[in-house]
Short mmCIF file of N, CA and C in Angstrom, two decimals:
data_model
loop_
_atom_site.label_atom_id
_atom_site.label_comp_id
_atom_site.label_asym_id
_atom_site.label_seq_id
_atom_site.Cartn_x
_atom_site.Cartn_y
_atom_site.Cartn_z
N UNK A 129 -26.48 90.63 86.52
CA UNK A 129 -25.86 91.79 87.10
C UNK A 129 -26.53 93.04 86.52
N UNK A 130 -26.65 94.05 87.35
CA UNK A 130 -27.23 95.32 86.92
C UNK A 130 -26.13 96.31 86.57
N UNK A 131 -26.39 97.11 85.56
CA UNK A 131 -25.46 98.16 85.14
C UNK A 131 -26.25 99.43 84.84
N UNK A 132 -25.65 100.57 85.12
CA UNK A 132 -26.19 101.84 84.65
C UNK A 132 -25.23 102.38 83.62
N UNK A 133 -25.77 102.68 82.46
CA UNK A 133 -24.98 103.31 81.42
C UNK A 133 -25.41 104.76 81.32
N UNK A 134 -24.44 105.65 81.43
CA UNK A 134 -24.69 107.08 81.27
C UNK A 134 -24.26 107.45 79.87
N UNK A 135 -25.13 108.15 79.15
CA UNK A 135 -24.80 108.59 77.79
C UNK A 135 -24.94 110.09 77.69
N UNK A 136 -24.15 110.66 76.80
CA UNK A 136 -24.18 112.09 76.55
C UNK A 136 -23.90 112.30 75.07
N UNK A 137 -24.75 113.08 74.41
CA UNK A 137 -24.53 113.33 72.99
C UNK A 137 -23.24 114.09 72.76
N UNK A 138 -22.51 113.68 71.74
CA UNK A 138 -21.35 114.45 71.30
C UNK A 138 -21.86 115.70 70.59
N UNK A 139 -21.11 116.77 70.65
CA UNK A 139 -21.50 118.02 70.02
C UNK A 139 -21.77 117.81 68.53
N UNK A 140 -22.94 118.26 68.10
CA UNK A 140 -23.30 118.21 66.69
C UNK A 140 -23.94 116.91 66.23
N UNK A 141 -24.18 115.95 67.15
CA UNK A 141 -24.70 114.65 66.73
C UNK A 141 -26.11 114.35 67.23
N UNK A 142 -26.77 115.31 67.84
CA UNK A 142 -28.09 115.05 68.40
C UNK A 142 -29.09 114.61 67.34
N UNK A 143 -29.18 115.32 66.23
CA UNK A 143 -30.18 114.99 65.21
C UNK A 143 -29.92 113.61 64.60
N UNK A 144 -28.66 113.31 64.27
CA UNK A 144 -28.35 112.00 63.68
C UNK A 144 -28.70 110.87 64.65
N UNK A 145 -28.36 111.06 65.92
CA UNK A 145 -28.67 110.04 66.92
C UNK A 145 -30.18 109.89 67.11
N UNK A 146 -30.89 111.01 67.13
CA UNK A 146 -32.34 110.96 67.30
C UNK A 146 -32.99 110.21 66.14
N UNK A 147 -32.52 110.46 64.94
CA UNK A 147 -33.08 109.75 63.78
C UNK A 147 -32.81 108.24 63.87
N UNK A 148 -31.60 107.88 64.29
CA UNK A 148 -31.28 106.46 64.44
C UNK A 148 -32.14 105.83 65.53
N UNK A 149 -32.30 106.53 66.65
CA UNK A 149 -33.13 106.02 67.74
C UNK A 149 -34.57 105.81 67.28
N UNK A 150 -35.12 106.79 66.59
CA UNK A 150 -36.51 106.68 66.14
C UNK A 150 -36.71 105.53 65.16
N UNK A 151 -35.69 105.21 64.37
CA UNK A 151 -35.83 104.13 63.40
C UNK A 151 -35.52 102.75 63.98
N UNK A 152 -34.73 102.69 65.06
CA UNK A 152 -34.35 101.39 65.60
C UNK A 152 -34.87 101.11 67.00
N UNK A 153 -35.18 102.14 67.76
CA UNK A 153 -35.54 102.05 69.18
C UNK A 153 -34.37 101.58 70.05
N UNK A 154 -33.18 101.48 69.49
CA UNK A 154 -31.94 101.16 70.22
C UNK A 154 -32.07 99.92 71.11
N UNK A 155 -32.31 98.76 70.52
CA UNK A 155 -32.46 97.53 71.33
C UNK A 155 -31.13 97.07 71.92
N UNK A 156 -31.22 96.24 72.93
CA UNK A 156 -30.06 95.61 73.56
C UNK A 156 -30.11 94.11 73.30
N UNK A 157 -29.37 93.61 72.32
CA UNK A 157 -29.29 92.15 72.17
C UNK A 157 -28.58 91.54 73.39
N UNK A 158 -29.06 90.41 73.85
CA UNK A 158 -28.46 89.65 74.95
C UNK A 158 -28.49 90.38 76.29
N UNK A 159 -29.37 91.36 76.43
CA UNK A 159 -29.50 92.09 77.69
C UNK A 159 -30.94 92.55 77.84
N UNK A 160 -31.34 92.77 79.08
CA UNK A 160 -32.70 93.24 79.36
C UNK A 160 -32.62 94.69 79.82
N UNK A 161 -33.15 95.59 79.00
CA UNK A 161 -33.19 96.99 79.38
C UNK A 161 -34.36 97.18 80.34
N UNK A 162 -34.06 97.63 81.56
CA UNK A 162 -35.10 97.83 82.56
C UNK A 162 -35.68 99.23 82.53
N UNK A 163 -34.93 100.17 81.98
CA UNK A 163 -35.43 101.53 81.88
C UNK A 163 -34.44 102.42 81.16
N UNK A 164 -34.97 103.39 80.44
CA UNK A 164 -34.13 104.37 79.77
C UNK A 164 -34.66 105.74 80.19
N UNK A 165 -33.76 106.60 80.67
CA UNK A 165 -34.16 107.87 81.26
C UNK A 165 -33.43 109.02 80.58
N UNK A 166 -34.18 110.07 80.27
CA UNK A 166 -33.63 111.24 79.59
C UNK A 166 -33.69 112.42 80.54
N UNK A 167 -32.58 113.16 80.66
CA UNK A 167 -32.57 114.37 81.47
C UNK A 167 -33.26 115.50 80.72
N UNK A 168 -34.41 115.97 81.21
CA UNK A 168 -35.12 117.02 80.48
C UNK A 168 -34.27 118.27 80.33
N UNK A 169 -34.27 118.80 79.13
CA UNK A 169 -33.51 120.01 78.86
C UNK A 169 -32.02 119.79 78.74
N UNK A 170 -31.59 118.54 78.75
CA UNK A 170 -30.17 118.24 78.62
C UNK A 170 -29.96 117.32 77.43
N UNK A 171 -28.74 117.01 77.17
CA UNK A 171 -28.40 116.09 76.08
C UNK A 171 -27.77 114.82 76.66
N UNK A 172 -28.30 114.38 77.79
CA UNK A 172 -27.76 113.18 78.43
C UNK A 172 -28.86 112.37 79.08
N UNK A 173 -28.51 111.13 79.43
CA UNK A 173 -29.46 110.26 80.08
C UNK A 173 -28.79 109.01 80.62
N UNK A 174 -29.63 108.08 81.11
CA UNK A 174 -29.15 106.88 81.76
C UNK A 174 -30.00 105.69 81.33
N UNK A 175 -29.37 104.54 81.28
CA UNK A 175 -30.07 103.31 80.92
C UNK A 175 -29.74 102.26 81.98
N UNK A 176 -30.76 101.64 82.55
CA UNK A 176 -30.58 100.56 83.52
C UNK A 176 -30.74 99.25 82.77
N UNK A 177 -29.69 98.42 82.82
CA UNK A 177 -29.64 97.19 82.04
C UNK A 177 -29.27 96.02 82.95
N UNK A 178 -29.89 94.88 82.70
CA UNK A 178 -29.54 93.65 83.41
C UNK A 178 -29.00 92.65 82.40
N UNK A 179 -27.81 92.11 82.70
CA UNK A 179 -27.23 91.11 81.81
C UNK A 179 -26.15 90.32 82.54
N UNK A 180 -25.96 89.10 82.13
CA UNK A 180 -24.82 88.29 82.58
C UNK A 180 -23.70 88.32 81.57
N UNK A 181 -23.89 89.08 80.51
CA UNK A 181 -22.91 89.18 79.43
C UNK A 181 -22.55 90.65 79.21
N UNK A 182 -21.53 91.17 79.92
CA UNK A 182 -21.18 92.58 79.77
C UNK A 182 -20.72 92.96 78.37
N UNK A 183 -20.40 91.98 77.54
CA UNK A 183 -20.03 92.34 76.16
C UNK A 183 -21.23 92.95 75.42
N UNK A 184 -22.45 92.64 75.87
CA UNK A 184 -23.64 93.24 75.27
C UNK A 184 -23.65 94.75 75.49
N UNK A 185 -23.16 95.20 76.64
CA UNK A 185 -23.08 96.63 76.94
C UNK A 185 -22.03 97.30 76.06
N UNK A 186 -20.92 96.62 75.90
CA UNK A 186 -19.85 97.15 75.05
C UNK A 186 -20.33 97.26 73.61
N UNK A 187 -21.02 96.26 73.15
CA UNK A 187 -21.53 96.25 71.79
C UNK A 187 -22.51 97.40 71.57
N UNK A 188 -23.40 97.62 72.52
CA UNK A 188 -24.38 98.69 72.40
C UNK A 188 -23.68 100.06 72.37
N UNK A 189 -22.75 100.27 73.29
CA UNK A 189 -22.02 101.54 73.34
C UNK A 189 -21.21 101.76 72.06
N UNK A 190 -20.61 100.70 71.55
CA UNK A 190 -19.82 100.84 70.31
C UNK A 190 -20.73 101.17 69.13
N UNK A 191 -21.92 100.58 69.11
CA UNK A 191 -22.86 100.84 68.03
C UNK A 191 -23.29 102.31 68.00
N UNK A 192 -23.35 102.94 69.16
CA UNK A 192 -23.76 104.33 69.29
C UNK A 192 -22.59 105.28 69.52
N UNK A 193 -21.38 104.76 69.49
CA UNK A 193 -20.19 105.55 69.80
C UNK A 193 -19.94 106.73 68.89
N UNK A 194 -20.42 106.67 67.66
CA UNK A 194 -20.26 107.80 66.75
C UNK A 194 -20.99 109.04 67.28
N UNK A 195 -22.10 108.81 67.99
CA UNK A 195 -22.98 109.90 68.41
C UNK A 195 -22.85 110.28 69.88
N UNK A 196 -22.38 109.34 70.72
CA UNK A 196 -22.47 109.53 72.17
C UNK A 196 -21.19 109.14 72.88
N UNK A 197 -21.00 109.77 74.02
CA UNK A 197 -19.97 109.35 74.97
C UNK A 197 -20.67 108.49 76.02
N UNK A 198 -19.97 107.46 76.48
CA UNK A 198 -20.58 106.49 77.41
C UNK A 198 -19.73 106.29 78.65
N UNK A 199 -20.39 106.01 79.76
CA UNK A 199 -19.73 105.43 80.93
C UNK A 199 -20.67 104.35 81.46
N UNK A 200 -20.09 103.28 81.94
CA UNK A 200 -20.87 102.14 82.43
C UNK A 200 -20.43 101.81 83.84
N UNK A 201 -21.42 101.65 84.74
CA UNK A 201 -21.14 101.36 86.15
C UNK A 201 -21.95 100.16 86.59
N UNK A 202 -21.29 99.10 87.10
CA UNK A 202 -22.06 98.01 87.70
C UNK A 202 -22.68 98.51 89.01
N UNK A 203 -23.92 98.10 89.29
CA UNK A 203 -24.62 98.56 90.48
C UNK A 203 -25.30 97.39 91.18
N UNK A 204 -25.54 97.58 92.48
CA UNK A 204 -26.27 96.60 93.30
C UNK A 204 -27.55 97.23 93.82
N UNK A 205 -28.57 96.42 94.04
CA UNK A 205 -29.78 96.86 94.71
C UNK A 205 -29.49 96.92 96.22
N UNK A 206 -30.39 97.54 96.98
CA UNK A 206 -30.24 97.54 98.44
C UNK A 206 -30.17 96.12 98.99
N UNK A 207 -30.99 95.24 98.41
CA UNK A 207 -31.04 93.85 98.89
C UNK A 207 -29.70 93.14 98.64
N UNK A 208 -29.01 93.49 97.57
CA UNK A 208 -27.72 92.89 97.29
C UNK A 208 -26.61 93.53 98.11
N UNK A 209 -26.67 94.84 98.28
CA UNK A 209 -25.60 95.56 98.98
C UNK A 209 -25.67 95.36 100.49
N UNK A 210 -26.87 95.21 101.05
CA UNK A 210 -27.04 95.08 102.50
C UNK A 210 -26.19 93.98 103.12
N UNK A 211 -26.25 92.74 102.62
CA UNK A 211 -25.45 91.67 103.21
C UNK A 211 -23.93 91.92 103.09
N UNK A 212 -23.53 92.56 102.02
CA UNK A 212 -22.10 92.87 101.86
C UNK A 212 -21.66 93.84 102.92
N UNK A 213 -22.43 94.89 103.15
CA UNK A 213 -22.08 95.90 104.15
C UNK A 213 -22.18 95.29 105.54
N UNK A 214 -23.20 94.45 105.77
CA UNK A 214 -23.33 93.81 107.07
C UNK A 214 -22.13 92.94 107.37
N UNK A 215 -21.61 92.26 106.37
CA UNK A 215 -20.44 91.40 106.53
C UNK A 215 -19.21 92.24 106.90
N UNK A 216 -19.08 93.39 106.30
CA UNK A 216 -17.92 94.26 106.56
C UNK A 216 -17.97 94.84 107.96
N UNK A 217 -19.15 95.27 108.41
CA UNK A 217 -19.27 95.99 109.68
C UNK A 217 -19.78 95.13 110.82
N UNK A 218 -19.81 93.82 110.66
CA UNK A 218 -20.26 92.98 111.77
C UNK A 218 -19.08 92.39 112.52
#
């Protein structure tokens, strides 16, 4: 399953989070990170992750929870969503 995690730095935690990121590269155990995106000039970004174990997402967010606010959304590709929509409207 694919998920998009949106993250936003909590006020005053950018430097601490940046230092942790630079030292660890923020890996995802038990999940495949497909991309990590940073909003230029902002303090937020998005991570596209594939996993069959959503607890891996919870673990990652909890590990970074001191520094960031998180929201997680399950998502489908066009190829996955198409048959669902076709079934509804056929």
